[in-house]
PDB file of C-alpha atoms in Angstrom:
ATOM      1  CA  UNK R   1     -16.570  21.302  15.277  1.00 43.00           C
ATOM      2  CA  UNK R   2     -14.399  18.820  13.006  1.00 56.00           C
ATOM      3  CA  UNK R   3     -11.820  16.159  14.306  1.00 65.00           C
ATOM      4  CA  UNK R   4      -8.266  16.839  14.243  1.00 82.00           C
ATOM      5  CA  UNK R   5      -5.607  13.531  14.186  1.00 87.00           C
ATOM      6  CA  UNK R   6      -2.027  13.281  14.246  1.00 89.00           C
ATOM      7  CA  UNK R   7      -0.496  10.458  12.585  1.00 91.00           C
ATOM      8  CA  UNK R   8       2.272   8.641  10.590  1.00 87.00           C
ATOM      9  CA  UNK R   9       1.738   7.024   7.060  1.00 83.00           C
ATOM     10  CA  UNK R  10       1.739   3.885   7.925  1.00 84.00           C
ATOM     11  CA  UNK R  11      -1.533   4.860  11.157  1.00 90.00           C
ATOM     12  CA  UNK R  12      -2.925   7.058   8.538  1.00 92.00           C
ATOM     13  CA  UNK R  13      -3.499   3.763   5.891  1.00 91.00           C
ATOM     14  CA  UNK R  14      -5.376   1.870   8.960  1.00 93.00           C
ATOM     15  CA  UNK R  15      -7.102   5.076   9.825  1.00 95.00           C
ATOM     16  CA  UNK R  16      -8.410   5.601   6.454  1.00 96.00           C
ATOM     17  CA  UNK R  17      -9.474   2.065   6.248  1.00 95.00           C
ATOM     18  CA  UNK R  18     -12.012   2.330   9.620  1.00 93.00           C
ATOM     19  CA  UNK R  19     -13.186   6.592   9.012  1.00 95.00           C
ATOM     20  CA  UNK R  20     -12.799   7.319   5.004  1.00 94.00           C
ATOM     21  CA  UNK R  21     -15.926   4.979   4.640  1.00 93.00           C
ATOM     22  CA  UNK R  22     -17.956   6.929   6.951  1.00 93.00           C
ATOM     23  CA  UNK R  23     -17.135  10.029   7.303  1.00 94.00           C
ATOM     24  CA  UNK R  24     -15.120  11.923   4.360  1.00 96.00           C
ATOM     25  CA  UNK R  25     -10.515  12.615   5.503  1.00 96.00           C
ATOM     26  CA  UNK R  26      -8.591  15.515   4.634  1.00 95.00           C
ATOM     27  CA  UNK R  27      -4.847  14.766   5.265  1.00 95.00           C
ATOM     28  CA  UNK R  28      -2.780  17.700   5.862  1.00 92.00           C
ATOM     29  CA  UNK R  29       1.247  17.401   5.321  1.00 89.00           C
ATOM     30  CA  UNK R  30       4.567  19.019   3.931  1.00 86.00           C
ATOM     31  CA  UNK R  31       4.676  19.102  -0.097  1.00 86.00           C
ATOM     32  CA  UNK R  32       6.029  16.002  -1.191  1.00 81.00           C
ATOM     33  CA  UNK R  33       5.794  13.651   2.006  1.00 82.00           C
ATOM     34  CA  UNK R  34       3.340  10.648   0.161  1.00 83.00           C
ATOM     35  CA  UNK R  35       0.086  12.402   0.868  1.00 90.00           C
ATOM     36  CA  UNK R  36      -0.847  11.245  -2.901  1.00 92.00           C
ATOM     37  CA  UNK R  37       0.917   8.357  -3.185  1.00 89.00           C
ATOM     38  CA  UNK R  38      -1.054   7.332   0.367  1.00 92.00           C
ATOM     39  CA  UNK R  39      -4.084   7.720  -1.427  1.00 96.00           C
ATOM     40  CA  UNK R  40      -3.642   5.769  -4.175  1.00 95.00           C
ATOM     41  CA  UNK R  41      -1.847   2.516  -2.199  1.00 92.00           C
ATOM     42  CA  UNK R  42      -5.231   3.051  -0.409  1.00 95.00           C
ATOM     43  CA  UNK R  43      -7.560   2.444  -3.283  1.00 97.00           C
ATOM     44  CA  UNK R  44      -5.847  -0.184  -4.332  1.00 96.00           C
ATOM     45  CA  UNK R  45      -5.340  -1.949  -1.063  1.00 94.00           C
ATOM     46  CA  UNK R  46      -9.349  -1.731  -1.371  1.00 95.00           C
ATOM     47  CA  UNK R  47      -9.606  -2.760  -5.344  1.00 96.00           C
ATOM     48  CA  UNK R  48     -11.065   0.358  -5.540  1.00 97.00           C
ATOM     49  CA  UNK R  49     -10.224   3.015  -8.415  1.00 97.00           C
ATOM     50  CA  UNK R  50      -8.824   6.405  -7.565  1.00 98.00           C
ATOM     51  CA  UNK R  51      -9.930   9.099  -9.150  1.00 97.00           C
ATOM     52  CA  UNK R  52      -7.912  12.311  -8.245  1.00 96.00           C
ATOM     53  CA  UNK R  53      -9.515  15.635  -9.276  1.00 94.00           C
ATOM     54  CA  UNK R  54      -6.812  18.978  -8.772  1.00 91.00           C
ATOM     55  CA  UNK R  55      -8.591  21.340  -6.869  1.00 88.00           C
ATOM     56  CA  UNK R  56      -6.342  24.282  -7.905  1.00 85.00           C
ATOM     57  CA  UNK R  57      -7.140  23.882 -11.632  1.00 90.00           C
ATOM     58  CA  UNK R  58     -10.938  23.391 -11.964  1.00 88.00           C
ATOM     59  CA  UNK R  59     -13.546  25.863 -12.389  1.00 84.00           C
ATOM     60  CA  UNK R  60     -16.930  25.352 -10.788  1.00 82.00           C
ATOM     61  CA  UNK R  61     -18.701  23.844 -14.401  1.00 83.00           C
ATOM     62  CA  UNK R  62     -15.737  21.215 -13.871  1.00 84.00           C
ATOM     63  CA  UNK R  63     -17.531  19.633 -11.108  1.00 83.00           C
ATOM     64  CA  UNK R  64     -21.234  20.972 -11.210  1.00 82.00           C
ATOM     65  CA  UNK R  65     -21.516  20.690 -15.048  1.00 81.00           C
ATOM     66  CA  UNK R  66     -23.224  22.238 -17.254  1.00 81.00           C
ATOM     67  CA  UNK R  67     -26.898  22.937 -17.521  1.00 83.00           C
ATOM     68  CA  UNK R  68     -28.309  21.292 -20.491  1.00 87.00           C
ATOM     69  CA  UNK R  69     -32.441  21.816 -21.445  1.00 90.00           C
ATOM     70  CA  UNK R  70     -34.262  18.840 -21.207  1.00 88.00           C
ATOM     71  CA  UNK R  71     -38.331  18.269 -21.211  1.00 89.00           C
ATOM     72  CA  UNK R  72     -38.439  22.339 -20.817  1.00 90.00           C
ATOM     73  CA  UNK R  73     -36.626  22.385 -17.592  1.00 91.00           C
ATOM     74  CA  UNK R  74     -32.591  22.844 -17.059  1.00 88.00           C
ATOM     75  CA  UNK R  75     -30.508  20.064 -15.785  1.00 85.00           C
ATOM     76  CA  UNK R  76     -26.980  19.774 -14.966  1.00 83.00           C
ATOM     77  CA  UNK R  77     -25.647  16.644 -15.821  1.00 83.00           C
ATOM     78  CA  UNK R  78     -22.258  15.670 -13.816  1.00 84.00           C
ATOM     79  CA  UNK R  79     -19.097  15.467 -15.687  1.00 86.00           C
ATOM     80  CA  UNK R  80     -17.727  12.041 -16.608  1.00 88.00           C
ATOM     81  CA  UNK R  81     -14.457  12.449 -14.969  1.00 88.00           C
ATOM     82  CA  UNK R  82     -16.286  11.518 -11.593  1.00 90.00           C
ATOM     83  CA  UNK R  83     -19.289   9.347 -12.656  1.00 92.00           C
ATOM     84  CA  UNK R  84     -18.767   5.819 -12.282  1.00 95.00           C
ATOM     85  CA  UNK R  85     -21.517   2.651 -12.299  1.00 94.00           C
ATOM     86  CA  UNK R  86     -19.122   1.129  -8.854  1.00 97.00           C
ATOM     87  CA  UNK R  87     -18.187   2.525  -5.723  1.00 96.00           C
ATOM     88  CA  UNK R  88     -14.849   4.274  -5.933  1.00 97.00           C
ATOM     89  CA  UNK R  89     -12.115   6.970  -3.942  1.00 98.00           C
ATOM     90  CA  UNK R  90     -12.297  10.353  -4.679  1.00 97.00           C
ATOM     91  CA  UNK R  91      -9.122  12.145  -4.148  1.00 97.00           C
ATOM     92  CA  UNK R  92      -9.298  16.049  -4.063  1.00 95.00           C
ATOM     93  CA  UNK R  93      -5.554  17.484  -4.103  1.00 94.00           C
ATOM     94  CA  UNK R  94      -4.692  20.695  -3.314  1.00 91.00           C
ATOM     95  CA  UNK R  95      -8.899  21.262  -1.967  1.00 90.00           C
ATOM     96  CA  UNK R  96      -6.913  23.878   0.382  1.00 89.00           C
ATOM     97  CA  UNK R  97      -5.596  26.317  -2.471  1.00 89.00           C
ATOM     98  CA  UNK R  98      -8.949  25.671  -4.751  1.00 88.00           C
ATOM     99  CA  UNK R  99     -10.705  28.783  -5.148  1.00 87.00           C
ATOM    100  CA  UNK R 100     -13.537  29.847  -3.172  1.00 86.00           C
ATOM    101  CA  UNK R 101     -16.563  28.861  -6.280  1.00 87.00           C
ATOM    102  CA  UNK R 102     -14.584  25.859  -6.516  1.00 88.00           C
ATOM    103  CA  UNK R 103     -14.367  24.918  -2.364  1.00 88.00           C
ATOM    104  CA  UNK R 104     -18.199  25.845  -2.507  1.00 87.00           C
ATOM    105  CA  UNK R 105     -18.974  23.309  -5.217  1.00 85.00           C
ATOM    106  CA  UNK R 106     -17.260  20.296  -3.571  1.00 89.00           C
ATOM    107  CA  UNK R 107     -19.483  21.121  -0.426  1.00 89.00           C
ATOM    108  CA  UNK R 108     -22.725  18.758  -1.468  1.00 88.00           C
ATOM    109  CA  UNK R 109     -20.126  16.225  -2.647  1.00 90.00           C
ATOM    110  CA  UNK R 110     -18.489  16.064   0.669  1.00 92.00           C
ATOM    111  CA  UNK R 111     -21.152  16.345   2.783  1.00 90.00           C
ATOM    112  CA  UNK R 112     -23.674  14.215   0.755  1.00 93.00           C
ATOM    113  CA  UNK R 113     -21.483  12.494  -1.816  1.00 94.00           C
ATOM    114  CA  UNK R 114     -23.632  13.965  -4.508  1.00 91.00           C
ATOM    115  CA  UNK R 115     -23.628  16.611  -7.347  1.00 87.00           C
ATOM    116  CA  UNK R 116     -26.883  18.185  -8.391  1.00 82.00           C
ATOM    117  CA  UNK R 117     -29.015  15.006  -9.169  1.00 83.00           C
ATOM    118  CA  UNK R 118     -26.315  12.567  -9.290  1.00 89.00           C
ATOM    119  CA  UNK R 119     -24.764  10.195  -6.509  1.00 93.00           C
ATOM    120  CA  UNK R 120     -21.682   8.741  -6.364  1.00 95.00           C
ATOM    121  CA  UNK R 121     -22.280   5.275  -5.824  1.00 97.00           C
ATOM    122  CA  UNK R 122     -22.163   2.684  -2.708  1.00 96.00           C
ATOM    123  CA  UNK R 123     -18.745   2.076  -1.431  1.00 96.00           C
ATOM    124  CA  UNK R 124     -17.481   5.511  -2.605  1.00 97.00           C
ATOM    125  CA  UNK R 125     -15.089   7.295  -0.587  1.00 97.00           C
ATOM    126  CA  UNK R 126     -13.940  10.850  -0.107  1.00 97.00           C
ATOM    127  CA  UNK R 127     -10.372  12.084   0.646  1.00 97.00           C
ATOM    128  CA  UNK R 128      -8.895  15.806   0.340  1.00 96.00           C
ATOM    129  CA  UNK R 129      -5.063  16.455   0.609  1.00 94.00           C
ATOM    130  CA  UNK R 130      -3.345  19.568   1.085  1.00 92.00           C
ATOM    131  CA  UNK R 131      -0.140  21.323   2.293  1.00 87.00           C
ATOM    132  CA  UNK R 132       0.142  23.104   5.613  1.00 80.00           C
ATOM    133  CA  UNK R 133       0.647  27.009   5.704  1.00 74.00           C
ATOM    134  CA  UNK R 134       3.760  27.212   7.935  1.00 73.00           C
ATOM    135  CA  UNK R 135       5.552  24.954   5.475  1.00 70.00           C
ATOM    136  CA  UNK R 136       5.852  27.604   2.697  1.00 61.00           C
ATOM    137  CA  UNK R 137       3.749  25.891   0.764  1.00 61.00           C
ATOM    138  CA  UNK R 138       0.472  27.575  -1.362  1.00 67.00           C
ATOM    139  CA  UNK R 139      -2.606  27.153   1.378  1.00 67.00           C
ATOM    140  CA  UNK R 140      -5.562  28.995   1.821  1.00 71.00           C
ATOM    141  CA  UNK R 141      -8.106  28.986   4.367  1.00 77.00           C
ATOM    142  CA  UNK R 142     -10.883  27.077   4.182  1.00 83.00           C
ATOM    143  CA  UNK R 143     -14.499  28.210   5.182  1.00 80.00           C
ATOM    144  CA  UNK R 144     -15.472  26.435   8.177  1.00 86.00           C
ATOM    145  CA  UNK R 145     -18.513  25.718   5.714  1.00 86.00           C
ATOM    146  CA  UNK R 146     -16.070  22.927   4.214  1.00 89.00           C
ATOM    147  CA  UNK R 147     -13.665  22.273   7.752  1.00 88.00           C
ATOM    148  CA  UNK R 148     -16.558  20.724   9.629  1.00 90.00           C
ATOM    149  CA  UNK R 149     -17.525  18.489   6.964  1.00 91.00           C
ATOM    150  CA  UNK R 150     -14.425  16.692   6.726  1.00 94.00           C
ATOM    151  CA  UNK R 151     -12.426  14.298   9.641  1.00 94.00           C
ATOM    152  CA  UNK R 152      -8.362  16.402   9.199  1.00 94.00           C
ATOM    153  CA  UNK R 153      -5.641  14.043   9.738  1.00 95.00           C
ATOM    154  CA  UNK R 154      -1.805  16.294  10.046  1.00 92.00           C
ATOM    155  CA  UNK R 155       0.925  13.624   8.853  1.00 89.00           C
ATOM    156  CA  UNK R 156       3.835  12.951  10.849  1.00 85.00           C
ATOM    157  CA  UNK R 157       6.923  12.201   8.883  1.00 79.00           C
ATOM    158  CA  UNK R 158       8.671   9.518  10.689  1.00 77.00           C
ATOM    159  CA  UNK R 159      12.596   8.985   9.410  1.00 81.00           C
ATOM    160  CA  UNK R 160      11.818   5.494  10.511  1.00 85.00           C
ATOM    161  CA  UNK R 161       8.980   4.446   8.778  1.00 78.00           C
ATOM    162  CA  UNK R 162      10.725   5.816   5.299  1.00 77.00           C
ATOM    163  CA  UNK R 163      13.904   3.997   5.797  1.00 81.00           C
ATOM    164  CA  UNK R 164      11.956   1.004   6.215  1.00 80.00           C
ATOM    165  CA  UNK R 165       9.974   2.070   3.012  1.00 73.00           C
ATOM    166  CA  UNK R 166      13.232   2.821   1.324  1.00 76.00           C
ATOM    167  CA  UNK R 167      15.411  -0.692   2.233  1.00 82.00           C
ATOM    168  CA  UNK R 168      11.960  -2.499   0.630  1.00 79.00           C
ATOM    169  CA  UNK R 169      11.900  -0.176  -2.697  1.00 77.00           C
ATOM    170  CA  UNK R 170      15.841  -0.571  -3.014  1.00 83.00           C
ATOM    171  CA  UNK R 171      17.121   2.645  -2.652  1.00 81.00           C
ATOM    172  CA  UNK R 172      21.079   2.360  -3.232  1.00 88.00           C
ATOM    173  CA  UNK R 173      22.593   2.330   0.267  1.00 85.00           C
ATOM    174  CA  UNK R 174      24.313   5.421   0.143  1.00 90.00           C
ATOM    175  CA  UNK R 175      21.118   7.462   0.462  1.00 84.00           C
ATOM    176  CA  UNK R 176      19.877   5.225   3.092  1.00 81.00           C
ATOM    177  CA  UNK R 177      22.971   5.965   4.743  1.00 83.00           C
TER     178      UNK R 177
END
């Protein structure tokens, strides 16, 4: 059974601060609503890099690696785009339209934060973004393999919450209007 939330951007940052560490957040939302940018204000908020990995364009050796022979046995050594010596946030986008090798591979990183032999380290956290179905946007279905390892947060755009965004940012009046 996995949790299911429904939240603004602005809960969504506060959420992420008390469950990302703990338990790994997919955040579900229309195509171009801030689910990345979300991500990324949350790293930094936390001094924490963001790595974002595009789960629609990787193959499975992107993320398991490749086996290399060492000492007469095979070992697959993880590929550097993900291994870091400090904690960090590790963004999957687009984990939803990934293929089915590829939503298989991330499921010993999200459920144990690891790949093959290697850990991410202390402090690291794991988010997954993706666009809903009924929006017309690309989805799949996950296997409930990979739902129940992950907390699902659905964003709720709030006209509000941008406008207040948008006054901050300076965007000319006439669009605020």
């Amino acid at each position: 059974m996995h949790s299911e939330f429904t939240l603004t951007l602005r809960q969504v940052q506060e959420f992420l601060l008390n469950v990302s560490p703990v338990r790994p957040v997919f955040i579900w939302g229309p195509p171009g609503v801030g689910k990345s940018a979300l991500v990324a204000q949350f790293a930094e908020s936390l001094g924490l890099e963001c790595v974002a990995l595009l789960g629609s364009q990787l193959a499975p050796e992107d993320l398991i690696g490749i086996p290399q022979i060492e000492g007469g046995v095979s070992r697959f050594y993880p590929p550097s785009m993900i291994v870091r010596d400090r904690g960090f946030v590790l963004f999957i986008d687009e984990l939803n339209i990934a293929s089915a090798e590829i939503q298989k591979a991330f499921y010993s990183l999200i459920l144990e934060q690891r790949i093959g032999e290697y850990r991410l380290p202390a402090g690291s956290v794991i988010i997954g973004a993706g666009n809903r179905a009924h929006d017309a946007a690309l989805a799949r279905q996950m296997p409930s393999a990979l739902v129940n390892r992950l907390v699902h947060v659905h964003l709720k755009p709030s006209h509000r919450e941008w406008l207040e965004w948008a006054e901050g940012a300076g965007i000319h009046p006439w669009v605020l209007d």
